[in-house]
Short mmCIF file of C-alpha atoms in Angstrom, two decimals:
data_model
loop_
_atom_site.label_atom_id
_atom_site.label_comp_id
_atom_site.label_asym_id
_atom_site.label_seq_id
_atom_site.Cartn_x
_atom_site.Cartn_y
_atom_site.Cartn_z
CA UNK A 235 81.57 -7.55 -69.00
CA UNK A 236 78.84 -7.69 -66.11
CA UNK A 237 81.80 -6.94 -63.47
CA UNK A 238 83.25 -4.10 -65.68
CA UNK A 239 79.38 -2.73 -65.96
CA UNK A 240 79.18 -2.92 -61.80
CA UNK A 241 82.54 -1.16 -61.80
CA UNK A 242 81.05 1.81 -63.78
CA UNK A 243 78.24 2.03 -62.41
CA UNK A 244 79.87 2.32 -58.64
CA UNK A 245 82.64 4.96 -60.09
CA UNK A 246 79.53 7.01 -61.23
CA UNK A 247 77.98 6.87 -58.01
CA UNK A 248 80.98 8.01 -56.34
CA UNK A 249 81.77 10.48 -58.77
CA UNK A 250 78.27 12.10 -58.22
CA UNK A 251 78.51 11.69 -54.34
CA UNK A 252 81.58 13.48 -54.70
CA UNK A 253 80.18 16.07 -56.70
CA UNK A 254 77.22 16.27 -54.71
CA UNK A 255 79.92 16.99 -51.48
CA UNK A 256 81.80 19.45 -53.59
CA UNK A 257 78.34 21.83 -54.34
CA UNK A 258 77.97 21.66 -50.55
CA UNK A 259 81.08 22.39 -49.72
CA UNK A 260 81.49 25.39 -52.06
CA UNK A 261 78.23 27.15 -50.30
CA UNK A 262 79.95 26.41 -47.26
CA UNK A 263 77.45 23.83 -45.97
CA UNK A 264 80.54 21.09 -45.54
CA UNK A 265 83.72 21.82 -43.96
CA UNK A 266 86.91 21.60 -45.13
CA UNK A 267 87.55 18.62 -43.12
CA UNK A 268 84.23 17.17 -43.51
CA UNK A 269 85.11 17.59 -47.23
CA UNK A 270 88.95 15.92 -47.48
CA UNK A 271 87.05 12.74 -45.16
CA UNK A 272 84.23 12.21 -48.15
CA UNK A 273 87.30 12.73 -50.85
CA UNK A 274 88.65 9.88 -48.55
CA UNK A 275 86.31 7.82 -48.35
CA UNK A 276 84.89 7.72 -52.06
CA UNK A 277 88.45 7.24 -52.83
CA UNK A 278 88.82 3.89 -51.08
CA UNK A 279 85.68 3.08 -52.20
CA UNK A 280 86.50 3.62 -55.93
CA UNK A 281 89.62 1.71 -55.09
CA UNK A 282 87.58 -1.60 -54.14
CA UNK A 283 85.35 -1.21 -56.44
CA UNK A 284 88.01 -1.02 -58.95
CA UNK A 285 90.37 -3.72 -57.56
CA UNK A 286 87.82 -5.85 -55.49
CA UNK A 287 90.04 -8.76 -55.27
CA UNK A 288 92.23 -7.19 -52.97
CA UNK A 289 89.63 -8.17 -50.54
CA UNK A 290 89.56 -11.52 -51.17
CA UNK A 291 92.12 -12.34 -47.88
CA UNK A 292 89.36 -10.89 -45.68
CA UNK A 293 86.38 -12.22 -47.23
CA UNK A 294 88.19 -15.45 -46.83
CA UNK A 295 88.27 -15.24 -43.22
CA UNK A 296 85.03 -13.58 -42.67
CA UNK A 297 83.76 -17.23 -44.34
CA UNK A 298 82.31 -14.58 -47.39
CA UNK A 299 81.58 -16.21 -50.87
CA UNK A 300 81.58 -12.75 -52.58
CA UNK A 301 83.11 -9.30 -52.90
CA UNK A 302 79.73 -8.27 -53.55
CA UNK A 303 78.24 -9.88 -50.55
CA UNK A 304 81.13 -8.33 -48.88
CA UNK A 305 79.78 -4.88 -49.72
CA UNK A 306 76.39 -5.70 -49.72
CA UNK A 307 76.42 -6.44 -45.57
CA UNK A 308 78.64 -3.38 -44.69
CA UNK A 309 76.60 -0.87 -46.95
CA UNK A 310 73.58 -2.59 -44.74
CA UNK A 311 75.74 -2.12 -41.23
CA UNK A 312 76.14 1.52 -42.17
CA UNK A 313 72.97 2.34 -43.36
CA UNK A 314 71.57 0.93 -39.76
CA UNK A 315 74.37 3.49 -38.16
CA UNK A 316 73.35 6.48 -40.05
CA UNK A 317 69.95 5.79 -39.72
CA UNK A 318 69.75 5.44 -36.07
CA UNK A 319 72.04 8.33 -35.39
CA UNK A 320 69.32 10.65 -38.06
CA UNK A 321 66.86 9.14 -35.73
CA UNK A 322 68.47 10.77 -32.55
CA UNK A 323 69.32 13.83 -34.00
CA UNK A 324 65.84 14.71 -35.37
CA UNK A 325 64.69 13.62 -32.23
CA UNK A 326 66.65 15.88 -30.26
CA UNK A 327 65.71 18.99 -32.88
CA UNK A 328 62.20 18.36 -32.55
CA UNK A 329 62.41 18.66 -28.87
CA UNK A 330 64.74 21.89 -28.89
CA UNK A 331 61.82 22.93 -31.67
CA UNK A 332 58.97 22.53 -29.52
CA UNK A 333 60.52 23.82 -26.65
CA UNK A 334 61.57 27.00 -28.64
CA UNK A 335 58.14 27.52 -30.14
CA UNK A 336 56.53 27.27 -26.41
CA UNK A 337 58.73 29.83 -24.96
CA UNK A 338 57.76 31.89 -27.87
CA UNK A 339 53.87 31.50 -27.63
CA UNK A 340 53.92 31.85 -23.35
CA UNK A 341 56.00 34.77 -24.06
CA UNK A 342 53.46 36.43 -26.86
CA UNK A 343 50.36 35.37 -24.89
CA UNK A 344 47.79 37.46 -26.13
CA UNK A 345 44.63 37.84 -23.87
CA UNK A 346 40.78 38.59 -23.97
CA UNK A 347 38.74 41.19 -21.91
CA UNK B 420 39.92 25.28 -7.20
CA UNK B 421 40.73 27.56 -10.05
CA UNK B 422 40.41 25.43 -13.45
CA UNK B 423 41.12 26.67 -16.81
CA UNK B 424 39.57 24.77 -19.85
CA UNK B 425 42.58 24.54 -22.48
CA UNK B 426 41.33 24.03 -26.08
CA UNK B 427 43.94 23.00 -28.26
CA UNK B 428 42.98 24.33 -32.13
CA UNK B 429 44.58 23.98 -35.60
CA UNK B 430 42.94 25.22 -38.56
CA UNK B 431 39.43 25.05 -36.88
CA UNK B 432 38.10 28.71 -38.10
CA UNK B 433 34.33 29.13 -37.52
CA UNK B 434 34.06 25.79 -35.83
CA UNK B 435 36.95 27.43 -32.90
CA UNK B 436 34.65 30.22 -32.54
CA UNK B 437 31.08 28.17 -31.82
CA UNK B 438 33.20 25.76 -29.51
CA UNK B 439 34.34 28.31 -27.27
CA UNK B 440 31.14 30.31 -27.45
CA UNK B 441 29.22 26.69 -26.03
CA UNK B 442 32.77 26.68 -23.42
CA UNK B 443 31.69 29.93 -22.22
CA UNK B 444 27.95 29.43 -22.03
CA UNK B 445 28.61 25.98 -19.84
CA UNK B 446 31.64 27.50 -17.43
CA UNK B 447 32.71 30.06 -15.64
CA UNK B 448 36.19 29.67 -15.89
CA UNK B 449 38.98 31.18 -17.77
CA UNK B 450 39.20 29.74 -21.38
CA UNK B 451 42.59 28.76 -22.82
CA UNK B 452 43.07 28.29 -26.44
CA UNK B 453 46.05 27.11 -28.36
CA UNK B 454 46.41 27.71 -31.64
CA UNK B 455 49.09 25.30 -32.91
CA UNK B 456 50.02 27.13 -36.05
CA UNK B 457 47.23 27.31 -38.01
CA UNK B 458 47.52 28.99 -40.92
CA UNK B 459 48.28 32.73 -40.42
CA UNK B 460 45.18 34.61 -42.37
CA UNK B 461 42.41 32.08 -41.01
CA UNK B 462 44.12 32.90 -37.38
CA UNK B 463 44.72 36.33 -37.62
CA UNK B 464 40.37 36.61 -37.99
CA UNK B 465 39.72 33.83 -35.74
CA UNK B 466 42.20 35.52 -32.93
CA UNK B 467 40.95 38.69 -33.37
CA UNK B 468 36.94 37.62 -33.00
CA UNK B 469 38.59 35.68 -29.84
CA UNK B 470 39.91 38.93 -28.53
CA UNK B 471 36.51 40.44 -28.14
CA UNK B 472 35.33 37.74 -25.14
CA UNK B 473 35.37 37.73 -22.06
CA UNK B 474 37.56 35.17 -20.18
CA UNK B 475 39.10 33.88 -23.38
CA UNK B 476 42.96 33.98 -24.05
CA UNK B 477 44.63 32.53 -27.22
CA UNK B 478 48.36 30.87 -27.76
CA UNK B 479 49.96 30.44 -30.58
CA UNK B 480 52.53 28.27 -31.41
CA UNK B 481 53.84 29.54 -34.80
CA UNK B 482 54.43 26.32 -36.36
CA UNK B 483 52.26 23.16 -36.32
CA UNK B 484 53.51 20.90 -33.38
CA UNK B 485 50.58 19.02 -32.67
CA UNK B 486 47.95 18.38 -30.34
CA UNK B 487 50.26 16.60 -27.53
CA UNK B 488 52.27 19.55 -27.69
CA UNK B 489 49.71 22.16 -27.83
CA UNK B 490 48.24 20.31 -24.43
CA UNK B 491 51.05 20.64 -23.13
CA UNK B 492 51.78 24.68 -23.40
CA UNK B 493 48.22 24.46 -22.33
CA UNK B 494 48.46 22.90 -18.78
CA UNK B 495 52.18 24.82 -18.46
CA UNK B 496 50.22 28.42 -19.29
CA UNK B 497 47.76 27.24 -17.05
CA UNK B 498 50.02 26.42 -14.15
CA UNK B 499 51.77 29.49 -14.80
CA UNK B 500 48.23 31.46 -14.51
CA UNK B 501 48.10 30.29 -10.90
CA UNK B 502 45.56 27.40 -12.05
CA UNK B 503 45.83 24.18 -9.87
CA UNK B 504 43.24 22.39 -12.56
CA UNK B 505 42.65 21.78 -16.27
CA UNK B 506 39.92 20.30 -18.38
CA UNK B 507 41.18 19.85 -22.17
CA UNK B 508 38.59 19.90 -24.85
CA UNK B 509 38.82 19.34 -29.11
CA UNK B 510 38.12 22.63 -30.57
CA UNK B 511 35.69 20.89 -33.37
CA UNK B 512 33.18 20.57 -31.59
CA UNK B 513 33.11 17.08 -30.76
CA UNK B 514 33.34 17.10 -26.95
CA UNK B 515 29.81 18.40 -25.71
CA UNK B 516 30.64 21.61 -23.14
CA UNK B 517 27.69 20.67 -20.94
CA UNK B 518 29.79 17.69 -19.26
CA UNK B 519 32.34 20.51 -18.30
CA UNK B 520 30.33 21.13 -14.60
CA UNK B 521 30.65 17.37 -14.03
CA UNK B 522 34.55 17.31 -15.09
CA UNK B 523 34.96 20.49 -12.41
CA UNK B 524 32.83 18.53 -9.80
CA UNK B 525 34.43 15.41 -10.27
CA UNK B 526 38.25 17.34 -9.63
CA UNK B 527 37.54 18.64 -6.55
CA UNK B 528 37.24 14.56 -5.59
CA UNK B 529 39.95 13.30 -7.88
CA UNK B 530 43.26 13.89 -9.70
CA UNK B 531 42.83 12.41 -12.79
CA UNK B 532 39.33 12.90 -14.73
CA UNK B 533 38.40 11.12 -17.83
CA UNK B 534 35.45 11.02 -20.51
CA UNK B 535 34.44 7.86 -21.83
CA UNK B 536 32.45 7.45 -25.32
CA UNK B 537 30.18 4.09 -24.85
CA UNK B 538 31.38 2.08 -27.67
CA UNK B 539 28.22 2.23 -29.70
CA UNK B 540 27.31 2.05 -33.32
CA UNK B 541 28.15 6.01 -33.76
CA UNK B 542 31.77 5.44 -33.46
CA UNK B 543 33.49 4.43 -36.58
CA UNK B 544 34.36 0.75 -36.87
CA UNK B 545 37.86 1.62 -37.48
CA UNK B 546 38.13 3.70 -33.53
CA UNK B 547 36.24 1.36 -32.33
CA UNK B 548 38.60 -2.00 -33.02
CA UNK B 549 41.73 0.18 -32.33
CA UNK B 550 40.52 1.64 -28.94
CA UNK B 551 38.96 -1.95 -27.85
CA UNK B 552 42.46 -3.90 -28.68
CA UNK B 553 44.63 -0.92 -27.48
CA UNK B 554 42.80 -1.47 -23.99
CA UNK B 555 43.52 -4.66 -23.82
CA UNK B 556 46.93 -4.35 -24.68
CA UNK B 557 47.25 -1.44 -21.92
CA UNK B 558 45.32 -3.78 -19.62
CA UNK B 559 48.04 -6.68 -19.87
CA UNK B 560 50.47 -4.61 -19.89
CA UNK B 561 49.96 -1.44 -16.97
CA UNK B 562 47.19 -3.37 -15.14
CA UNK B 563 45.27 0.06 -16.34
CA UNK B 564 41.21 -0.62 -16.92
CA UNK B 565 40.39 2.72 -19.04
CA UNK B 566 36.39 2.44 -20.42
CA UNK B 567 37.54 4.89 -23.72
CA UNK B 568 41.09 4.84 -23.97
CA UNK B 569 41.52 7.43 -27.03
CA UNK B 570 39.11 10.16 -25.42
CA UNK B 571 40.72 14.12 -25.56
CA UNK B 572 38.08 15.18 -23.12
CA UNK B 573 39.61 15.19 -19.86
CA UNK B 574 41.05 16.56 -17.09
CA UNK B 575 43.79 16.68 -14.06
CA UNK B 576 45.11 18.23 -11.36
CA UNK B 577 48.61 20.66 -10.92
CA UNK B 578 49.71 18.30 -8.65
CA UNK B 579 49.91 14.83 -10.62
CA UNK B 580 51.29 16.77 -13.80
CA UNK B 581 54.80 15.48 -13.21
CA UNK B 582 53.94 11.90 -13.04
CA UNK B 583 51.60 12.09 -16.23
CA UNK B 584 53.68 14.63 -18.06
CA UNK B 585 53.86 13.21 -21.82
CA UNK B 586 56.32 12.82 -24.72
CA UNK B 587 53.91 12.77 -27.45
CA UNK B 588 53.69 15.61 -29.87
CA UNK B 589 51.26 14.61 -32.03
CA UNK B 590 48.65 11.88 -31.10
CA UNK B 591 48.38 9.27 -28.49
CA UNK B 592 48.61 11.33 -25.65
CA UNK B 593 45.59 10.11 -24.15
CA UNK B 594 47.72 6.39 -24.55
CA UNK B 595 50.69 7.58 -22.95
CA UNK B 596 49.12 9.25 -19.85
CA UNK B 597 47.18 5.95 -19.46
CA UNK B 598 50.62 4.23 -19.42
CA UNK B 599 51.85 6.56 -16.82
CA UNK B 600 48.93 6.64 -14.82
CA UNK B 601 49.31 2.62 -14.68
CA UNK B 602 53.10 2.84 -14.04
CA UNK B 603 52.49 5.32 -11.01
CA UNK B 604 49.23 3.59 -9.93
CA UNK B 605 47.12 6.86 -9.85
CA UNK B 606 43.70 6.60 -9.17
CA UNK B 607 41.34 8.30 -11.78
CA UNK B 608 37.66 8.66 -12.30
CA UNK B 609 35.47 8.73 -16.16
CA UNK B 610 32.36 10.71 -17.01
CA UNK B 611 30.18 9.35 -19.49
CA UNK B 612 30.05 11.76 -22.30
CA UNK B 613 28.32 11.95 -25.36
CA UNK B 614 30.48 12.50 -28.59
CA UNK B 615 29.53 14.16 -32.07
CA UNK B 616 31.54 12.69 -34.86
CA UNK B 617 32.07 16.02 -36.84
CA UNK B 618 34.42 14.75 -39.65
CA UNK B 619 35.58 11.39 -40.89
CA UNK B 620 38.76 12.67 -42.61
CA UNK B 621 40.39 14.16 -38.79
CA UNK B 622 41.04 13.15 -36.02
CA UNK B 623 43.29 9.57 -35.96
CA UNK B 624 43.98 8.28 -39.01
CA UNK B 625 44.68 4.97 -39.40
CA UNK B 626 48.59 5.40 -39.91
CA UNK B 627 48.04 7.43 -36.74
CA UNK B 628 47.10 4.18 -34.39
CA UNK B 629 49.41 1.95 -36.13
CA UNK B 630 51.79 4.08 -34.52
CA UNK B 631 50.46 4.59 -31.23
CA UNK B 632 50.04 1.17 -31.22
CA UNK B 633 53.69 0.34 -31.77
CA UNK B 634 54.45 3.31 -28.95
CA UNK B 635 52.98 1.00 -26.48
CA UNK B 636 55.95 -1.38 -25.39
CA UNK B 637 58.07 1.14 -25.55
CA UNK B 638 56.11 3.29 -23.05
CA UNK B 639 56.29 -0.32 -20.72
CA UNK B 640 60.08 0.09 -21.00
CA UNK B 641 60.54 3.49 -20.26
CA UNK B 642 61.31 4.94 -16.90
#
């Protein structure tokens, strides 16, 4: 009962981050490709989530108890990714930002008598 | 040497106004202000009551960047003015203008010029821990002794710009040029200044140190 309750709960989550992806895509902020590689994705991740002991090989050799620890350390390993690459990208915009708004205000210089 | 005094300002209103008026009555020189995005009806009044004096020319950046930032299009409008100086300043009010014909004095002798707050009962316990422990920490780590390490009143010469240039947008830019100054071994010089405390709710907050704080190593490990 508690597994089929995680199940649920994990298809819902994908459902909605598919649907989130879909309202993106349809105002054209998502590409078609950047859309079919979520559908991809989700779909493998519905698929464990669905049939997690088709994992049990691998968490075998990784010396894993769980599935769920399983998922638990490589939801952790990508949240590092995707936080450090955020990290560089703001970085980078904030620099392209300030050098933008500089320009603008040594350009617009407005003087006294 | 021609010197420009840079006065980075956001949201300052009236208080802009008196600052620059006590600027002008204490120097000669050109008067640079940067307005970094303050909000556009409050600026529009200030800008145009700016307008009307002499020697005074106003920047705008038209979003906030903050006050590293604002420095910075500061000294590069200065250079770009044929300046080989700058003094920088806290449009509030807090820096007294009369220590600006000491700070011009002291550049014709030196690159680097710095004010120094004594560490007396008038600063607020919290600046006063933070700026003690940060200079410590810079200390150990850049061999740097700096007598007021978070001071905004200072000043520099054209020529040492690219070895002090900073990264920092917001705060701790007084931090980072100390860390550069140590990593390049420049030679510097403070001025004892006196400092009015004009408001406890700006200026550094708290979260603001904590993060300068945490800046500090990785200033040592950058090039």
């Amino acid at each position: 009962m508690n597994i089929l309750g995680v199940q649920l709960l994990l298809l819902g989550f994908a459902l909605f981050m598919v649907y989130i992806l879909y309202l993106h895509w349809r105002k054209h902020e998502a590409s078609n490709l950047m859309f079919v590689g979520w559908i991809v994705v989700w779909t493998i991740f519905v698929f464990f989530a669905m049939f997690p002991r088709t994992l049990e090989p691998l968490i075998k050799d990784l010396f894993i108890v769980r599935v769920m620890d399983l998922g638990t350390i490589v939801a952790f390993m990508i949240l590092a990714y995707l936080t450090i690459e955020n990290n560089i990208r703001i970085k980078k915009y904030e620099d392209q930002v300030e050098k933008l708004v500089r320009k603008v205000a040594l350009k617009n210089r407005s003087g006294g008598k | 040497m021609k010197t420009i005094i840079v006065i980075p300002s956001y949201n300052e209103g009236e208080r802009l106004i008196n600052t620059v008026k006590d600027v002008m009555a204490n120097t000669k020189n050109e008067i640079l202000v940067i307005d970094d995005g303050s909000k556009a009806r409050g600026y529009k009044k200030i800008n145009k009551r700016l307008g009307k004096l002499k020697g005074v020319r106003v920047l705008r950046h038209f979003i906030n960047l903050g006050k590293g930032a604002a420095m910075k299009t500061g000294a590069e409008a200065a250079w770009e003015s044929g300046a080989e100086a700058v003094i920088f300043l806290d449009a509030d009010g807090q820096h007294n203008p009369k220590h600006l014909e000491r700070f011009e004095k002291e550049l014709k002798n030196n690159e680097i010029v710095f004010g120094y707050r004594e560490l007396n009962e008038k600063m607020p316990w919290v600046r006063k821990t933070g700026n003690i422990f940060a200079a410590n920490l810079i200390k150990i780590l850049f061999g740097i002794k700096k007598k007021d390490l978070l001071s905004g009143y200072l000043g520099f010469r054209k020529s040492v710009y690219p070895l002090i240039e900073w990264k920092s947008p917001r705060y701790g830019i007084e931090t980072e040029m100390a860390t550069k100054i140590g990593k390049n071994k420049l030679s510097f010089s403070e001025i004892k200044i006196d400092t009015i405390y004009v408001d406890k709710y700006k200026g550094v907050s708290i979260l603001d140190a904590m993060k300068i704080l945490t800046k500090i190593p990785i200033w040592y490990f950058e090039k």
